[in-house]
PDB file of C-alpha atoms in Angstrom:
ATOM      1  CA  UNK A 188     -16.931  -1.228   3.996  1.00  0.00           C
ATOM      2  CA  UNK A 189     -18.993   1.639   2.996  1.00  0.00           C
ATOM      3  CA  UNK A 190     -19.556   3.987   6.351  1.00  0.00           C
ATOM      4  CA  UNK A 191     -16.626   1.787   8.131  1.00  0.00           C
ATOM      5  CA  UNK A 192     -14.309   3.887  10.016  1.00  0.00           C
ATOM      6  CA  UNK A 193     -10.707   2.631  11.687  1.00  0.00           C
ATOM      7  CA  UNK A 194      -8.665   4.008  13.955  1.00  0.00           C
ATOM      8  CA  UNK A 195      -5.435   3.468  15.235  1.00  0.00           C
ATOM      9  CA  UNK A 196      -4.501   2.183  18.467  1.00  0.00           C
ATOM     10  CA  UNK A 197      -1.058   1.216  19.156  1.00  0.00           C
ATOM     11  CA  UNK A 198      -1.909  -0.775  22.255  1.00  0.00           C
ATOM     12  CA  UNK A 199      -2.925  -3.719  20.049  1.00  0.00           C
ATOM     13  CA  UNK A 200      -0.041  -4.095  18.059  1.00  0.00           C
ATOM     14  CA  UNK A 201       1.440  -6.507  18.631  1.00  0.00           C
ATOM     15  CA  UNK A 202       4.334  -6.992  16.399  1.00  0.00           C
ATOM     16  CA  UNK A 203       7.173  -4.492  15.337  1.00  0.00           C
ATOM     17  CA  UNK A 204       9.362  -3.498  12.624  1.00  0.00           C
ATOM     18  CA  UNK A 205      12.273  -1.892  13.525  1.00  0.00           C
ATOM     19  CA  UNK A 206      13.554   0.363  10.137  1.00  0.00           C
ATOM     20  CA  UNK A 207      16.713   1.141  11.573  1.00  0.00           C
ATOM     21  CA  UNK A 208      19.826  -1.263  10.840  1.00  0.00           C
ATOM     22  CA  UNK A 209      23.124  -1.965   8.696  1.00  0.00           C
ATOM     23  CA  UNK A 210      20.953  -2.967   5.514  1.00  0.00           C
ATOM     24  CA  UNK A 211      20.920  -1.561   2.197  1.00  0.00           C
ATOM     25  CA  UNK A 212      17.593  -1.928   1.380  1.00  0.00           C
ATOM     26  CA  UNK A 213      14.585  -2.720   3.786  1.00  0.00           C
ATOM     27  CA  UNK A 214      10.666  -3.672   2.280  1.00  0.00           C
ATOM     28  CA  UNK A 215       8.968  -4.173   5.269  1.00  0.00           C
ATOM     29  CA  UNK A 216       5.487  -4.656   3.094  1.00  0.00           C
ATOM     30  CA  UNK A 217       3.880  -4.442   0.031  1.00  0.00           C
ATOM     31  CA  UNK A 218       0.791  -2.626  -0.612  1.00  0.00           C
ATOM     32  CA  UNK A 219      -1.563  -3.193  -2.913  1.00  0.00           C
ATOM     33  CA  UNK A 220      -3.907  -0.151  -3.629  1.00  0.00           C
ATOM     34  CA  UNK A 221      -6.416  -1.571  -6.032  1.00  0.00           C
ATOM     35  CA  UNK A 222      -7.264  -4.651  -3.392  1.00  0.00           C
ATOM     36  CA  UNK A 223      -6.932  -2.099  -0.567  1.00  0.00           C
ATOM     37  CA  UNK A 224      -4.323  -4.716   1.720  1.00  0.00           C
ATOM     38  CA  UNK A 225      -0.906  -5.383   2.811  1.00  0.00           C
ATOM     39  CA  UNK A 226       1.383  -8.174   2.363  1.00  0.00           C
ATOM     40  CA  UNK A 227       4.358  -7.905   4.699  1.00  0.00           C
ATOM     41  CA  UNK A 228       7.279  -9.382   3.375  1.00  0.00           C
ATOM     42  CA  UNK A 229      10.177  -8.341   6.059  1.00  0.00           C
ATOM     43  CA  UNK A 230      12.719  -8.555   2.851  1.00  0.00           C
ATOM     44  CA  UNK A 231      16.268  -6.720   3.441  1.00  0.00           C
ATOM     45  CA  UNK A 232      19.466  -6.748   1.359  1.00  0.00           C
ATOM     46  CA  UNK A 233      22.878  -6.807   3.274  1.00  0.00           C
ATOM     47  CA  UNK A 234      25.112  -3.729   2.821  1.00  0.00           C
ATOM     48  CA  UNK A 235      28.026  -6.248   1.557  1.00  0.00           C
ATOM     49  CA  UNK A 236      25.662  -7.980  -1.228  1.00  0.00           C
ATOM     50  CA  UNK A 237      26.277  -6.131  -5.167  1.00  0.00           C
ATOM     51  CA  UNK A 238      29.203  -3.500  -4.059  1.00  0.00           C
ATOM     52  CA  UNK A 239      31.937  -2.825  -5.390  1.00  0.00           C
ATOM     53  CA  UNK A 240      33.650  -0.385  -3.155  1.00  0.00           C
TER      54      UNK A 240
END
């Protein structure tokens, strides 16, 4: 990858993640620095789950 430059274009994405919602916790991905790549994992936890209030 040496010299290997990306950009960015957001016409070619072509899936989204939306962040906003009614869950406690959102991990849209994983990242793993040492391997350099991404692992999504579109994990949430409701708001209900492990209250007590």
């Amino acid at each position: 990858m040496a010299g290997r430059v990306a950009h960015f274009d957001p016409r070619t994405v072509r899936q989204r993640y939306d962040l906003m919602g009614r869950s406690r916790v959102h991990v849209p991905m994983g990242v793993d620095v040492e391997r350099r790549t991404f692992l999504w994992t579109d994990l949430h936890l409701p708001p209900s789950e492990g209250t007590t209030a």
